[in-house]
XYZ file of N, CA and C in Angstrom:
315
model
N -136.249 -147.732 89.440
C -136.395 -146.923 88.234
C -135.605 -145.635 88.427
N -134.988 -145.183 87.387
C -134.195 -143.961 87.502
C -135.085 -142.720 87.366
N -134.585 -141.644 87.907
C -135.292 -140.362 87.860
C -135.378 -139.883 86.416
N -136.555 -139.428 86.009
C -136.760 -138.931 84.651
C -136.841 -137.402 84.639
N -137.434 -136.841 85.677
C -137.570 -135.385 85.787
C -136.916 -134.919 87.079
N -136.367 -133.718 87.054
C -135.915 -133.097 88.297
C -137.141 -132.512 88.993
N -136.995 -132.186 90.256
C -138.104 -131.579 90.997
C -138.512 -130.251 90.352
N -137.532 -129.487 89.888
C -137.828 -128.200 89.254
C -138.611 -128.397 87.956
N -138.200 -129.369 87.132
C -138.929 -129.657 85.894
C -140.359 -130.085 86.200
N -140.514 -130.952 87.196
C -141.841 -131.454 87.555
C -142.747 -130.309 88.008
N -142.201 -129.414 88.819
C -143.002 -128.282 89.300
C -143.527 -127.441 88.142
N -142.735 -127.317 87.083
C -143.178 -126.548 85.917
C -144.222 -127.302 85.108
N -144.149 -128.631 85.117
C -145.081 -129.445 84.337
C -146.377 -129.750 85.083
N -146.350 -129.654 86.384
C -147.495 -130.069 87.193
C -148.815 -129.390 86.831
N -148.826 -128.120 86.409
C -150.113 -127.526 86.029
C -150.837 -128.285 84.905
N -150.091 -128.973 84.057
C -150.704 -129.761 82.985
C -151.532 -130.900 83.581
N -151.195 -131.322 84.790
C -151.828 -132.471 85.424
C -152.904 -132.074 86.420
N -153.280 -130.825 86.458
C -154.172 -130.322 87.503
C -155.548 -130.972 87.523
N -155.982 -131.549 86.424
C -157.310 -132.169 86.390
C -157.301 -133.626 86.845
N -156.123 -134.158 87.092
C -156.008 -135.544 87.541
C -156.114 -135.608 89.058
N -156.411 -136.787 89.557
C -156.494 -136.987 91.005
C -155.134 -136.706 91.642
N -155.166 -136.021 92.762
C -153.931 -135.652 93.460
C -153.086 -136.889 93.770
N -153.733 -137.971 94.190
C -153.014 -139.196 94.520
C -152.282 -139.763 93.322
N -152.888 -139.689 92.156
C -152.238 -140.191 90.940
C -151.000 -139.364 90.613
N -151.128 -138.056 90.730
C -149.994 -137.171 90.447
C -148.874 -137.416 91.463
N -149.247 -137.620 92.720
C -148.257 -137.887 93.767
C -147.494 -139.181 93.477
N -148.221 -140.241 93.107
C -147.559 -141.515 92.816
C -146.646 -141.397 91.597
N -147.101 -140.700 90.580
C -146.266 -140.510 89.394
C -145.008 -139.727 89.754
N -145.138 -138.740 90.631
C -143.974 -137.957 91.057
C -142.976 -138.853 91.776
N -143.470 -139.731 92.619
C -142.583 -140.617 93.360
C -141.766 -141.494 92.406
N -142.373 -141.906 91.309
C -141.669 -142.738 90.333
C -140.786 -141.889 89.425
N -141.358 -140.832 88.854
C -140.663 -140.076 87.803
C -139.660 -139.046 88.318
N -139.861 -138.567 89.537
C -138.956 -137.551 90.095
C -138.049 -138.157 91.167
N -138.671 -138.895 92.081
C -137.886 -139.455 93.180
C -137.171 -140.733 92.785
N -137.567 -141.331 91.656
C -136.874 -142.512 91.156
C -137.246 -143.811 91.840
N -138.369 -143.822 92.570
C -138.796 -145.054 93.220
C -139.354 -146.040 92.196
N -139.248 -147.305 92.505
C -139.813 -148.338 91.628
C -141.327 -148.377 91.836
N -142.085 -148.660 90.778
C -143.545 -148.747 90.921
C -143.985 -149.712 92.021
N -143.257 -150.800 92.213
C -143.614 -151.759 93.265
C -143.527 -151.118 94.650
N -142.492 -150.284 94.872
C -142.345 -149.597 96.160
C -143.464 -148.588 96.366
N -143.788 -147.832 95.331
C -144.883 -146.853 95.414
C -146.200 -147.578 95.675
N -146.390 -148.714 95.030
C -147.614 -149.499 95.232
C -147.740 -149.932 96.687
N -146.653 -150.402 97.285
C -146.685 -150.805 98.704
C -147.026 -149.613 99.594
N -146.400 -148.470 99.318
C -146.658 -147.269 100.129
C -148.131 -146.864 100.115
N -148.763 -147.018 98.955
C -150.138 -146.545 98.787
C -151.168 -147.673 98.796
N -150.692 -148.886 99.128
C -151.562 -150.058 99.212
C -152.357 -150.269 97.926
N -151.621 -150.266 96.829
C -152.207 -150.499 95.508
C -151.398 -151.588 94.816
N -151.905 -152.058 93.696
C -151.139 -153.040 92.930
C -150.062 -152.332 92.113
N -148.984 -153.052 91.845
C -147.917 -152.506 91.021
C -148.446 -152.157 89.636
N -149.361 -152.976 89.122
C -149.933 -152.730 87.803
C -150.702 -151.407 87.777
N -151.428 -151.122 88.844
C -152.183 -149.857 88.902
C -151.249 -148.660 88.887
N -150.189 -148.742 89.664
C -149.222 -147.643 89.704
C -148.561 -147.493 88.337
N -148.180 -148.592 87.721
C -147.553 -148.535 86.396
C -148.496 -147.922 85.366
N -149.783 -148.246 85.451
C -150.765 -147.661 84.523
C -150.888 -146.159 84.748
N -150.908 -145.737 85.995
C -150.993 -144.307 86.308
C -149.771 -143.575 85.754
N -148.596 -144.130 85.994
C -147.354 -143.504 85.527
C -147.342 -143.439 84.000
N -147.757 -144.503 83.348
C -147.803 -144.512 81.870
C -148.760 -143.458 81.346
N -149.913 -143.354 81.983
C -150.902 -142.352 81.562
C -150.345 -140.937 81.701
N -149.704 -140.667 82.821
C -149.168 -139.332 83.055
C -147.995 -139.038 82.125
N -147.157 -140.029 81.872
C -146.059 -139.821 80.912
C -146.601 -139.482 79.534
N -147.690 -140.152 79.134
C -148.302 -139.875 77.834
C -148.870 -138.457 77.801
N -149.533 -138.048 78.869
C -150.078 -136.684 78.932
C -148.957 -135.665 78.801
N -147.887 -135.864 79.536
C -146.768 -134.915 79.488
C -146.120 -134.899 78.116
N -146.023 -136.050 77.474
C -145.452 -136.116 76.132
C -146.355 -135.421 75.122
N -147.665 -135.678 75.215
C -148.614 -135.089 74.273
C -148.775 -133.585 74.469
N -148.710 -133.141 75.707
C -148.942 -131.722 76.009
C -147.682 -130.883 75.847
N -146.552 -131.472 76.150
C -145.319 -130.702 76.119
C -144.786 -130.522 74.711
N -144.313 -129.362 74.419
C -143.658 -129.058 73.149
C -142.370 -128.310 73.460
N -141.327 -128.559 72.686
C -140.060 -127.868 72.957
C -140.249 -126.346 72.975
N -139.667 -125.716 73.967
C -139.716 -124.264 74.052
C -140.968 -123.713 74.710
N -141.913 -124.596 75.071
C -143.140 -124.142 75.710
C -143.160 -124.566 77.170
N -143.784 -123.764 78.000
C -143.954 -124.097 79.408
C -145.424 -123.946 79.757
N -145.929 -124.771 80.678
C -147.329 -124.627 81.072
C -147.529 -123.348 81.884
N -148.684 -122.740 81.718
C -149.024 -121.513 82.426
C -150.412 -121.688 83.037
N -150.536 -121.332 84.289
C -151.842 -121.342 84.938
C -152.433 -119.956 84.773
N -153.608 -119.889 84.230
C -154.263 -118.621 83.948
C -155.677 -118.678 84.491
N -156.035 -117.735 85.322
C -157.383 -117.695 85.880
C -158.281 -116.919 84.932
N -159.328 -117.576 84.463
C -160.272 -116.958 83.538
C -161.685 -117.199 84.046
N -162.647 -116.392 83.586
C -164.039 -116.641 83.972
C -164.470 -118.029 83.498
N -165.264 -118.692 84.309
C -165.681 -120.058 84.008
C -166.375 -120.163 82.654
N -167.119 -119.142 82.278
C -167.853 -119.204 81.009
C -166.911 -119.214 79.793
N -165.651 -118.812 79.975
C -164.694 -118.829 78.870
C -163.912 -120.141 78.769
N -164.034 -120.995 79.779
C -163.239 -122.219 79.815
C -163.456 -123.103 78.587
N -164.699 -123.377 78.224
C -164.965 -124.243 77.073
C -164.453 -123.626 75.778
N -164.586 -122.324 75.643
C -164.103 -121.656 74.431
C -162.587 -121.800 74.315
N -161.889 -121.620 75.414
C -160.439 -121.710 75.395
C -159.977 -123.140 75.105
N -160.641 -124.123 75.711
C -160.264 -125.515 75.482
C -160.514 -125.938 74.047
N -161.483 -125.334 73.383
C -161.807 -125.747 72.024
C -160.880 -125.114 70.976
N -160.082 -124.126 71.380
C -159.168 -123.490 70.436
C -158.044 -124.446 70.049
N -157.622 -124.359 68.839
C -156.487 -125.130 68.351
C -155.230 -124.668 69.087
N -154.444 -125.611 69.588
C -153.249 -125.249 70.357
C -152.263 -124.430 69.546
N -152.107 -124.753 68.275
C -151.176 -123.984 67.451
C -151.608 -122.528 67.351
N -152.906 -122.294 67.263
C -153.430 -120.933 67.206
C -153.115 -120.200 68.508
N -153.310 -120.878 69.623
C -153.049 -120.256 70.921
C -151.570 -119.899 71.040
N -150.696 -120.803 70.619
C -149.256 -120.539 70.676
C -148.906 -119.327 69.821
N -149.454 -119.256 68.627
C -149.183 -118.115 67.745
C -149.671 -116.812 68.368
N -150.859 -116.852 68.995
C -151.422 -115.646 69.604
C -150.556 -115.183 70.769
N -150.071 -116.122 71.568
C -149.227 -115.761 72.700
C -147.903 -115.180 72.223
N -147.323 -115.798 71.208
C -146.067 -115.267 70.664
C -146.253 -113.843 70.138
N -147.387 -113.595 69.509
C -147.666 -112.259 68.983
C -147.785 -111.254 70.137
N -148.470 -111.656 71.205
C -148.598 -110.767 72.357
C -147.241 -110.457 72.969
N -146.391 -111.460 73.050
C -145.052 -111.272 73.627
C -144.250 -110.310 72.737
N -144.330 -110.517 71.428
C -143.578 -109.680 70.499
C -144.026 -108.215 70.567
N -145.327 -108.017 70.780
C -145.855 -106.662 70.864
C -145.499 -105.987 72.167
N -145.135 -106.814 73.156
C -144.695 -106.287 74.443
C -145.790 -105.657 75.193
């Protein structure tokens, strides 16, 4: 399989995947960044090719759904009690609020 992301692109996208199992993210990186075939990754990790392909498909979907042109993921440390409130906000609203903050400097 050919490389889909560069290492630099992947490093910027990885925060979006922080809630997934580390092993799943590692296997997806091997396929999507290093260009290894799912069968090779499966042998390395003693898994079935189908399992690796499912993991890669899931992660590709997450990256497609989460990524928007011109946006980059940001890791932000907030109090735990605010986590649910932030997750429940509409993404478009959050983007608008961030743009406003940037414009205000």
